[in-house]
PDB file of C-alpha atoms and ligand atoms in Angstrom:
ATOM      1  CA  MET A 131       3.011 -23.797   8.791  1.00 62.00           C
ATOM      2  CA  ARG A 132       1.838 -25.255   5.878  1.00 69.00           C
ATOM      3  CA  ASP A 133      -1.824 -23.957   6.955  1.00 82.00           C
ATOM      4  CA  ALA A 134      -0.677 -20.673   8.212  1.00 91.00           C
ATOM      5  CA  PRO A 135      -2.276 -17.822   6.330  1.00 94.00           C
ATOM      6  CA  VAL A 136      -0.657 -14.887   4.758  1.00 96.00           C
ATOM      7  CA  LEU A 137      -2.063 -11.981   6.764  1.00 98.00           C
ATOM      8  CA  MET A 138      -2.284  -8.666   4.418  1.00 98.00           C
ATOM      9  CA  PHE A 139      -2.615  -5.482   6.395  1.00 98.00           C
ATOM     10  CA  ASP A 140      -3.801  -2.005   5.671  1.00 98.00           C
ATOM     11  CA  SER A 141      -5.779   0.821   6.863  1.00 98.00           C
ATOM     12  CA  GLY A 142      -8.426   0.212   4.266  1.00 97.00           C
ATOM     13  CA  VAL A 143      -9.035  -1.510   1.028  1.00 96.00           C
ATOM     14  CA  GLY A 144      -5.546  -0.235  -0.453  1.00 97.00           C
ATOM     15  CA  GLY A 145      -3.887  -3.736   0.467  1.00 97.00           C
ATOM     16  CA  LEU A 146      -6.185  -5.414  -1.989  1.00 97.00           C
ATOM     17  CA  THR A 147      -3.938  -3.978  -4.958  1.00 96.00           C
ATOM     18  CA  VAL A 148      -1.168  -6.077  -3.345  1.00 97.00           C
ATOM     19  CA  LEU A 149      -3.163  -9.018  -2.560  1.00 97.00           C
ATOM     20  CA  ARG A 150      -4.376  -9.520  -6.147  1.00 94.00           C
ATOM     21  CA  GLU A 151      -0.521 -10.019  -6.968  1.00 95.00           C
ATOM     22  CA  ALA A 152       0.182 -11.937  -4.051  1.00 95.00           C
ATOM     23  CA  ARG A 153      -2.693 -14.581  -4.836  1.00 93.00           C
ATOM     24  CA  VAL A 154      -0.845 -15.090  -8.495  1.00 92.00           C
ATOM     25  CA  LEU A 155       2.146 -15.956  -6.870  1.00 93.00           C
ATOM     26  CA  MET A 156       0.752 -17.940  -3.808  1.00 92.00           C
ATOM     27  CA  PRO A 157      -2.202 -20.028  -5.426  1.00 89.00           C
ATOM     28  CA  GLY A 158      -1.893 -22.566  -2.410  1.00 89.00           C
ATOM     29  CA  ARG A 159      -1.776 -20.095   0.299  1.00 91.00           C
ATOM     30  CA  ARG A 160      -4.719 -18.949   2.375  1.00 93.00           C
ATOM     31  CA  PHE A 161      -5.067 -15.234   3.064  1.00 96.00           C
ATOM     32  CA  VAL A 162      -6.342 -12.932   5.962  1.00 97.00           C
ATOM     33  CA  TYR A 163      -6.973  -9.393   4.880  1.00 98.00           C
ATOM     34  CA  VAL A 164      -6.992  -7.020   7.840  1.00 98.00           C
ATOM     35  CA  ALA A 165      -8.269  -3.381   7.143  1.00 98.00           C
ATOM     36  CA  ASP A 166      -7.927  -1.302  10.175  1.00 98.00           C
ATOM     37  CA  ASP A 167     -10.592   0.920   8.974  1.00 97.00           C
ATOM     38  CA  LYS A 168     -11.666   2.034  12.421  1.00 97.00           C
ATOM     39  CA  ALA A 169      -8.221   4.055  12.443  1.00 98.00           C
ATOM     40  CA  PHE A 170      -8.611   5.099   8.560  1.00 96.00           C
ATOM     41  CA  PRO A 171      -6.977   7.444   7.397  1.00 97.00           C
ATOM     42  CA  TYR A 172      -3.502   6.365   8.511  1.00 96.00           C
ATOM     43  CA  GLY A 173      -2.132   9.497   6.427  1.00 92.00           C
ATOM     44  CA  ASN A 174      -3.542  12.168   9.118  1.00 88.00           C
ATOM     45  CA  TRP A 175      -2.096  10.285  12.379  1.00 95.00           C
ATOM     46  CA  GLU A 176       0.285  12.027  14.268  1.00 95.00           C
ATOM     47  CA  GLU A 177       3.357   9.407  14.418  1.00 96.00           C
ATOM     48  CA  PRO A 178       3.815   8.311  18.070  1.00 97.00           C
ATOM     49  CA  ALA A 179       0.318   7.583  18.368  1.00 98.00           C
ATOM     50  CA  LEU A 180       0.057   5.536  15.055  1.00 98.00           C
ATOM     51  CA  LYS A 181       2.963   3.649  16.042  1.00 98.00           C
ATOM     52  CA  SER A 182       1.552   2.504  19.328  1.00 98.00           C
ATOM     53  CA  HIS A 183      -1.692   1.824  17.802  1.00 98.00           C
ATOM     54  CA  ILE A 184      -0.447  -0.465  15.379  1.00 98.00           C
ATOM     55  CA  LEU A 185       2.039  -2.309  17.757  1.00 98.00           C
ATOM     56  CA  ASP A 186      -0.857  -2.996  20.013  1.00 98.00           C
ATOM     57  CA  LEU A 187      -3.016  -4.234  17.193  1.00 98.00           C
ATOM     58  CA  PHE A 188      -0.310  -6.694  15.978  1.00 98.00           C
ATOM     59  CA  ALA A 189       0.031  -8.197  19.060  1.00 98.00           C
ATOM     60  CA  THR A 190      -3.692  -9.446  18.996  1.00 98.00           C
ATOM     61  CA  LEU A 191      -3.164  -9.940  15.287  1.00 98.00           C
ATOM     62  CA  LEU A 192      -0.452 -12.599  15.383  1.00 98.00           C
ATOM     63  CA  GLU A 193      -2.159 -14.142  18.455  1.00 98.00           C
ATOM     64  CA  THR A 194      -5.499 -14.558  16.689  1.00 98.00           C
ATOM     65  CA  TYR A 195      -4.393 -15.757  13.134  1.00 97.00           C
ATOM     66  CA  ARG A 196      -0.887 -16.930  13.900  1.00 96.00           C
ATOM     67  CA  PRO A 197       0.276 -16.059   9.994  1.00 97.00           C
ATOM     68  CA  ALA A 198       3.138 -17.498   8.314  1.00 95.00           C
ATOM     69  CA  VAL A 199       4.246 -13.910   7.229  1.00 96.00           C
ATOM     70  CA  SER A 200       2.541 -10.361   7.547  1.00 98.00           C
ATOM     71  CA  VAL A 201       2.564  -8.154   4.678  1.00 98.00           C
ATOM     72  CA  ILE A 202       2.314  -4.515   5.666  1.00 98.00           C
ATOM     73  CA  ALA A 203       0.754  -3.258   2.475  1.00 98.00           C
ATOM     74  CA  CYS A 204       0.536   0.182   3.494  1.00 98.00           C
ATOM     75  CA  ASN A 205       3.172   2.672   3.077  1.00 98.00           C
ATOM     76  CA  THR A 206       2.239   4.968   5.956  1.00 98.00           C
ATOM     77  CA  ALA A 207       2.674   2.394   8.291  1.00 98.00           C
ATOM     78  CA  SER A 208       5.474   0.580   6.871  1.00 98.00           C
ATOM     79  CA  THR A 209       7.785   3.962   6.665  1.00 97.00           C
ATOM     80  CA  LEU A 210       6.806   4.525  10.416  1.00 98.00           C
ATOM     81  CA  VAL A 211       6.629   1.001  12.280  1.00 98.00           C
ATOM     82  CA  ILE A 212       8.444  -1.899  10.161  1.00 98.00           C
ATOM     83  CA  ASP A 213      11.620  -1.797  12.216  1.00 97.00           C
ATOM     84  CA  ALA A 214       9.565  -1.556  15.597  1.00 98.00           C
ATOM     85  CA  LEU A 215       7.439  -4.371  14.205  1.00 98.00           C
ATOM     86  CA  ARG A 216      10.480  -6.634  13.723  1.00 98.00           C
ATOM     87  CA  GLU A 217      11.849  -5.810  17.060  1.00 98.00           C
ATOM     88  CA  ARG A 218       8.847  -6.099  19.028  1.00 98.00           C
ATOM     89  CA  PHE A 219       7.796  -9.554  17.308  1.00 98.00           C
ATOM     90  CA  PRO A 220      11.289 -11.142  16.523  1.00 97.00           C
ATOM     91  CA  GLY A 221      10.994 -14.434  14.626  1.00 93.00           C
ATOM     92  CA  HIS A 222       7.869 -13.376  12.764  1.00 97.00           C
ATOM     93  CA  PRO A 223       8.673 -12.091   9.054  1.00 97.00           C
ATOM     94  CA  PHE A 224       7.337  -8.980   7.907  1.00 98.00           C
ATOM     95  CA  VAL A 225       7.123  -7.572   4.429  1.00 97.00           C
ATOM     96  CA  GLY A 226       6.972  -3.822   4.145  1.00 97.00           C
ATOM     97  CA  THR A 227       5.919  -1.591   1.538  1.00 96.00           C
ATOM     98  CA  VAL A 228       8.120   1.714   0.983  1.00 95.00           C
ATOM     99  CA  PRO A 229       7.821   3.942  -1.719  1.00 97.00           C
ATOM    100  CA  ALA A 230       9.675   2.745  -4.970  1.00 97.00           C
ATOM    101  CA  ILE A 231      12.331   5.596  -4.946  1.00 98.00           C
ATOM    102  CA  LYS A 232      15.054   3.234  -5.849  1.00 97.00           C
ATOM    103  CA  PRO A 233      13.394   1.734  -9.125  1.00 97.00           C
ATOM    104  CA  ALA A 234      11.963   5.056 -10.315  1.00 98.00           C
ATOM    105  CA  ALA A 235      15.430   6.537 -10.068  1.00 98.00           C
ATOM    106  CA  GLU A 236      17.010   3.790 -12.060  1.00 97.00           C
ATOM    107  CA  ARG A 237      14.281   4.206 -14.939  1.00 97.00           C
ATOM    108  CA  THR A 238      13.819   7.868 -15.118  1.00 98.00           C
ATOM    109  CA  ALA A 239      14.890   9.471 -18.307  1.00 98.00           C
ATOM    110  CA  SER A 240      14.353  13.076 -17.491  1.00 98.00           C
ATOM    111  CA  GLY A 241      15.623  12.995 -13.689  1.00 98.00           C
ATOM    112  CA  LEU A 242      12.470  14.423 -12.648  1.00 98.00           C
ATOM    113  CA  VAL A 243      10.597  11.937 -10.330  1.00 98.00           C
ATOM    114  CA  SER A 244       7.708  12.773  -8.100  1.00 98.00           C
ATOM    115  CA  VAL A 245       6.320  10.380  -5.269  1.00 98.00           C
ATOM    116  CA  LEU A 246       2.809  10.502  -4.649  1.00 98.00           C
ATOM    117  CA  ALA A 247       1.771   9.671  -1.123  1.00 98.00           C
ATOM    118  CA  THR A 248      -0.250  10.441   2.207  1.00 97.00           C
ATOM    119  CA  PRO A 249       0.898  13.510   4.363  1.00 97.00           C
ATOM    120  CA  GLY A 250       2.185  10.955   6.665  1.00 97.00           C
ATOM    121  CA  THR A 251       4.632   9.228   4.251  1.00 97.00           C
ATOM    122  CA  VAL A 252       5.830  12.142   2.863  1.00 97.00           C
ATOM    123  CA  LYS A 253       7.238  13.459   6.079  1.00 96.00           C
ATOM    124  CA  ARG A 254       8.745  10.324   7.085  1.00 97.00           C
ATOM    125  CA  GLN A 255      12.342  10.322   7.893  1.00 97.00           C
ATOM    126  CA  TYR A 256      12.146   6.924   6.366  1.00 97.00           C
ATOM    127  CA  THR A 257      10.851   8.383   2.770  1.00 98.00           C
ATOM    128  CA  ARG A 258      13.845  11.127   3.131  1.00 97.00           C
ATOM    129  CA  ASP A 259      16.481   8.687   3.683  1.00 97.00           C
ATOM    130  CA  LEU A 260      15.289   6.573   0.821  1.00 97.00           C
ATOM    131  CA  ILE A 261      15.842   9.648  -1.371  1.00 98.00           C
ATOM    132  CA  SER A 262      19.203  10.380  -0.192  1.00 97.00           C
ATOM    133  CA  LYS A 263      20.410   6.972  -0.705  1.00 97.00           C
ATOM    134  CA  TRP A 264      19.235   5.999  -4.062  1.00 98.00           C
ATOM    135  CA  ALA A 265      17.975   8.986  -5.802  1.00 97.00           C
ATOM    136  CA  SER A 266      20.570  11.830  -4.885  1.00 96.00           C
ATOM    137  CA  LYS A 267      21.025  12.390  -8.750  1.00 95.00           C
ATOM    138  CA  CYS A 268      17.258  13.033  -9.405  1.00 97.00           C
ATOM    139  CA  HIS A 269      14.978  15.628  -8.677  1.00 97.00           C
ATOM    140  CA  VAL A 270      12.345  14.248  -6.384  1.00 98.00           C
ATOM    141  CA  ARG A 271       8.970  16.278  -5.659  1.00 98.00           C
ATOM    142  CA  LEU A 272       7.368  14.735  -2.724  1.00 98.00           C
ATOM    143  CA  VAL A 273       3.629  15.251  -2.892  1.00 98.00           C
ATOM    144  CA  GLY A 274       1.290  14.744   0.019  1.00 98.00           C
ATOM    145  CA  SER A 275      -2.427  14.227  -0.543  1.00 97.00           C
ATOM    146  CA  VAL A 276      -4.710  14.367   1.977  1.00 95.00           C
ATOM    147  CA  ALA A 277      -7.872  13.067  -0.029  1.00 96.00           C
ATOM    148  CA  LEU A 278      -6.641  10.642  -2.663  1.00 97.00           C
ATOM    149  CA  ALA A 279      -7.076   7.436  -0.040  1.00 97.00           C
ATOM    150  CA  GLY A 280     -10.327   8.496   0.682  1.00 96.00           C
ATOM    151  CA  LEU A 281     -11.215   8.974  -3.042  1.00 97.00           C
ATOM    152  CA  ALA A 282     -10.099   5.350  -3.668  1.00 97.00           C
ATOM    153  CA  GLU A 283     -12.350   3.947  -0.890  1.00 96.00           C
ATOM    154  CA  THR A 284     -15.326   5.747  -2.312  1.00 94.00           C
ATOM    155  CA  TYR A 285     -14.469   4.540  -6.016  1.00 95.00           C
ATOM    156  CA  MET A 286     -13.926   0.865  -4.445  1.00 94.00           C
ATOM    157  CA  ARG A 287     -17.321   1.315  -2.687  1.00 91.00           C
ATOM    158  CA  ASP A 288     -19.524   3.389  -5.196  1.00 91.00           C
ATOM    159  CA  GLY A 289     -17.606   2.955  -8.671  1.00 91.00           C
ATOM    160  CA  PHE A 290     -17.633   6.597  -9.125  1.00 92.00           C
ATOM    161  CA  VAL A 291     -14.841   9.066  -8.294  1.00 95.00           C
ATOM    162  CA  ASP A 292     -14.783  12.960  -8.894  1.00 95.00           C
ATOM    163  CA  GLU A 293     -12.220  13.465 -11.875  1.00 95.00           C
ATOM    164  CA  ALA A 294     -11.591  16.868 -11.304  1.00 97.00           C
ATOM    165  CA  ALA A 295     -10.693  15.935  -7.518  1.00 97.00           C
ATOM    166  CA  VAL A 296      -8.369  13.240  -8.602  1.00 97.00           C
ATOM    167  CA  ARG A 297      -6.709  15.755 -11.124  1.00 98.00           C
ATOM    168  CA  ALA A 298      -6.544  18.494  -8.388  1.00 98.00           C
ATOM    169  CA  GLU A 299      -4.738  16.023  -6.045  1.00 98.00           C
ATOM    170  CA  ILE A 300      -1.935  14.672  -9.052  1.00 98.00           C
ATOM    171  CA  GLU A 301      -1.215  18.192 -10.336  1.00 98.00           C
ATOM    172  CA  PRO A 302       1.518  18.812  -8.284  1.00 98.00           C
ATOM    173  CA  CYS A 303       3.422  15.858  -9.500  1.00 98.00           C
ATOM    174  CA  PHE A 304       3.850  17.211 -12.749  1.00 98.00           C
ATOM    175  CA  ILE A 305       6.795  19.650 -13.284  1.00 97.00           C
ATOM    176  CA  GLU A 306       8.556  21.103 -16.338  1.00 97.00           C
ATOM    177  CA  GLN A 307      12.367  22.500 -15.953  1.00 95.00           C
ATOM    178  CA  GLY A 308      13.258  23.836 -19.436  1.00 95.00           C
ATOM    179  CA  GLU A 309      13.273  20.988 -22.092  1.00 94.00           C
ATOM    180  CA  ARG A 310      12.630  18.100 -19.172  1.00 97.00           C
ATOM    181  CA  ARG A 311       9.708  17.058 -17.703  1.00 98.00           C
ATOM    182  CA  THR A 312       8.572  14.577 -14.850  1.00 98.00           C
ATOM    183  CA  ASP A 313       8.616  11.142 -16.527  1.00 98.00           C
ATOM    184  CA  ILE A 314       7.769   8.865 -13.400  1.00 98.00           C
ATOM    185  CA  VAL A 315       5.270   9.279 -10.704  1.00 98.00           C
ATOM    186  CA  VAL A 316       5.675   6.715  -7.878  1.00 98.00           C
ATOM    187  CA  LEU A 317       2.314   5.424  -6.384  1.00 98.00           C
ATOM    188  CA  ALA A 318       3.606   5.479  -2.799  1.00 98.00           C
ATOM    189  CA  CYS A 319       0.169   4.626  -1.183  1.00 98.00           C
ATOM    190  CA  THR A 320      -1.430   1.084  -2.100  1.00 97.00           C
ATOM    191  CA  HIS A 321      -4.791   2.836  -2.581  1.00 98.00           C
ATOM    192  CA  TYR A 322      -3.492   4.813  -5.507  1.00 98.00           C
ATOM    193  CA  PRO A 323      -3.418   1.993  -8.462  1.00 97.00           C
ATOM    194  CA  PHE A 324      -7.099   1.671  -7.987  1.00 97.00           C
ATOM    195  CA  LEU A 325      -7.419   5.226  -9.456  1.00 97.00           C
ATOM    196  CA  ALA A 326      -4.628   4.354 -12.013  1.00 96.00           C
ATOM    197  CA  ASN A 327      -7.051   4.916 -15.050  1.00 96.00           C
ATOM    198  CA  ARG A 328      -8.296   8.272 -13.788  1.00 96.00           C
ATOM    199  CA  MET A 329      -4.853   9.539 -13.098  1.00 98.00           C
ATOM    200  CA  ARG A 330      -3.852   8.542 -16.512  1.00 97.00           C
ATOM    201  CA  LYS A 331      -7.024  10.343 -18.095  1.00 97.00           C
ATOM    202  CA  THR A 332      -6.720  13.453 -16.170  1.00 97.00           C
ATOM    203  CA  ALA A 333      -2.756  13.863 -16.181  1.00 98.00           C
ATOM    204  CA  PRO A 334      -1.338  16.768 -17.969  1.00 97.00           C
ATOM    205  CA  TRP A 335       1.037  14.422 -20.119  1.00 98.00           C
ATOM    206  CA  PRO A 336       1.954  10.610 -20.010  1.00 98.00           C
ATOM    207  CA  VAL A 337       4.138   9.336 -17.237  1.00 98.00           C
ATOM    208  CA  ASP A 338       4.765   6.138 -15.904  1.00 98.00           C
ATOM    209  CA  TRP A 339       2.979   5.507 -12.641  1.00 98.00           C
ATOM    210  CA  LEU A 340       5.123   3.066 -10.488  1.00 97.00           C
ATOM    211  CA  ASP A 341       2.974   0.452  -8.522  1.00 95.00           C
ATOM    212  CA  PRO A 342       5.186  -1.909  -6.487  1.00 93.00           C
ATOM    213  CA  ALA A 343       2.386  -4.302  -5.724  1.00 95.00           C
ATOM    214  CA  GLU A 344       4.140  -7.322  -7.582  1.00 95.00           C
ATOM    215  CA  ALA A 345       7.235  -6.596  -6.110  1.00 95.00           C
ATOM    216  CA  ILE A 346       5.959  -6.661  -2.592  1.00 96.00           C
ATOM    217  CA  ALA A 347       4.338 -10.039  -3.187  1.00 95.00           C
ATOM    218  CA  ARG A 348       7.565 -11.216  -4.909  1.00 95.00           C
ATOM    219  CA  ARG A 349       9.690 -10.056  -1.812  1.00 95.00           C
ATOM    220  CA  ALA A 350       7.199 -12.593   0.423  1.00 94.00           C
ATOM    221  CA  VAL A 351       7.911 -15.309  -1.764  1.00 94.00           C
ATOM    222  CA  SER A 352      11.745 -14.764  -1.865  1.00 94.00           C
ATOM    223  CA  LEU A 353      11.689 -14.536   2.031  1.00 91.00           C
ATOM    224  CA  LEU A 354       9.771 -17.553   2.494  1.00 88.00           C
ATOM    225  CA  PRO A 355       9.849 -19.897  -0.780  1.00 87.00           C
ATOM    226  CA  GLU A 356       7.252 -22.285   0.683  1.00 86.00           C
ATOM    227  CA  LEU A 357       4.547 -19.671   0.317  1.00 86.00           C
ATOM    228  CA  ALA A 358       4.412 -20.371  -3.409  1.00 87.00           C
ATOM    229  CA  GLU A 359       4.442 -24.300  -3.139  1.00 84.00           C
ATOM    230  CA  GLY A 360       0.909 -26.216  -3.298  1.00 75.00           C
ATOM    231  CA  GLU A 361      -2.163 -25.709  -5.033  1.00 70.00           C
ATOM    232  CA  GLY A 362      -5.473 -26.486  -3.387  1.00 66.00           C
ATOM    233  CA  VAL A 363      -6.211 -23.598  -0.714  1.00 67.00           C
ATOM    234  CA  SER A 364      -7.771 -25.396   2.384  1.00 65.00           C
ATOM    235  CA  GLY A 365     -10.065 -22.933   3.822  1.00 73.00           C
ATOM    236  CA  VAL A 366     -11.717 -19.791   2.744  1.00 87.00           C
ATOM    237  CA  ASP A 367      -9.849 -16.182   2.308  1.00 94.00           C
ATOM    238  CA  GLN A 368     -11.095 -13.884   4.769  1.00 96.00           C
ATOM    239  CA  ALA A 369     -11.299  -9.932   5.458  1.00 97.00           C
ATOM    240  CA  VAL A 370     -11.412  -8.447   8.821  1.00 97.00           C
ATOM    241  CA  PHE A 371     -12.462  -4.907   9.531  1.00 97.00           C
ATOM    242  CA  THR A 372     -11.399  -3.482  12.746  1.00 98.00           C
ATOM    243  CA  SER A 373     -14.331  -1.564  13.153  1.00 96.00           C
ATOM    244  CA  GLY A 374     -16.511  -4.415  13.205  1.00 93.00           C
ATOM    245  CA  LYS A 375     -18.915  -2.759  11.117  1.00 90.00           C
ATOM    246  CA  ILE A 376     -19.324  -4.001   7.236  1.00 91.00           C
ATOM    247  CA  ASN A 377     -22.063  -3.006   5.340  1.00 92.00           C
ATOM    248  CA  TYR A 378     -23.646  -4.809   2.358  1.00 93.00           C
ATOM    249  CA  VAL A 379     -21.800  -2.923  -0.218  1.00 93.00           C
ATOM    250  CA  THR A 380     -18.474  -3.467   1.347  1.00 93.00           C
ATOM    251  CA  ARG A 381     -19.284  -7.098   1.818  1.00 94.00           C
ATOM    252  CA  ARG A 382     -20.029  -7.734  -1.899  1.00 93.00           C
ATOM    253  CA  MET A 383     -16.732  -5.835  -2.751  1.00 93.00           C
ATOM    254  CA  MET A 384     -14.788  -8.118  -0.418  1.00 95.00           C
ATOM    255  CA  GLN A 385     -16.580 -11.123  -1.988  1.00 94.00           C
ATOM    256  CA  GLY A 386     -15.486  -9.905  -5.500  1.00 93.00           C
ATOM    257  CA  PHE A 387     -12.125 -10.032  -4.013  1.00 94.00           C
ATOM    258  CA  GLY A 388     -12.331 -13.739  -3.203  1.00 93.00           C
ATOM    259  CA  LEU A 389     -12.796 -12.813   0.494  1.00 95.00           C
ATOM    260  CA  ALA A 390     -15.495 -13.834   2.998  1.00 95.00           C
ATOM    261  CA  ALA A 391     -16.146 -10.980   5.181  1.00 90.00           C
TER     262      ALA A 391
HETATM  263  N1  DGL B  42      -2.794   2.626   2.051  1.00 64.62           N
HETATM  264  C1  DGL B  42      -2.256   3.301   2.638  1.00 64.62           C
HETATM  265  C2  DGL B  42      -0.981   3.759   2.198  1.00 64.62           C
HETATM  266  O1  DGL B  42      -0.122   2.392   1.494  1.00 64.62           O
HETATM  267  C3  DGL B  42      -2.590   4.455   3.089  1.00 64.62           C
HETATM  268  C4  DGL B  42      -4.130   5.072   3.257  1.00 64.62           C
HETATM  269  C5  DGL B  42      -4.374   5.826   4.676  1.00 64.62           C
HETATM  270  O2  DGL B  42      -4.052   6.968   4.625  1.00 64.62           O
HETATM  271  O3  DGL B  42      -4.895   5.278   5.639  1.00 64.62           O
HETATM  272  O4  DGL B  42       0.109   4.412   2.606  1.00 64.62           O
END
């Protein structure tokens, strides 16, 4: 158990936003980062197909890496499959990532909150339930973006992103109702924090961009406090790409995050 890694899972590079925070809280742990790039983007998949794809993949991942815990650092996957994963692999702890609707509802002053996510996350019953449970007094706008996760992937690899495209994707988040206007945008896709500076730059007015990465990492530690123990990591953190194809640029990027690929 002491040497068992934390498995961090996403469809692409988005989970790295969570890995950054997790490293700070668990400096003595080894991490295995799994990017299911063969199946990217998850946001456009039909629900039944994506569900069985992820369940099958986890059977292999748990067998191969024997992690202490798995962090599903992906809203699109978590809102669909977190309960099914717990059911299928009882005894293995899973930490999910779901839209930060509760903290947004607690924090908003104007009562106008937007949730920016993939088309998959936006249409999930799980997301709708979070709104009725925690944000019934707010006006919550769900904004599904087909392109943003891909733009974040491009930005991380090429260091360049089309700002006009980012602006167009975030635009529907901004609502004015009389004196009131949107004051919080929930970043409900782990890819999006990588574009936060571009979003701030192209936003029609300043808002609070809610990134749940730190809260997710804290949740993992609260579930298994021993994850935060120890100092020296034995072994190297590793990145795994399900496509099996990794080019020079991606390898360098992963090395930049301290991951051998
Ligand atoms: N990073 C994923 C999320 O948090 C989604 C990206 C994708 O569409 O695959 O929702």
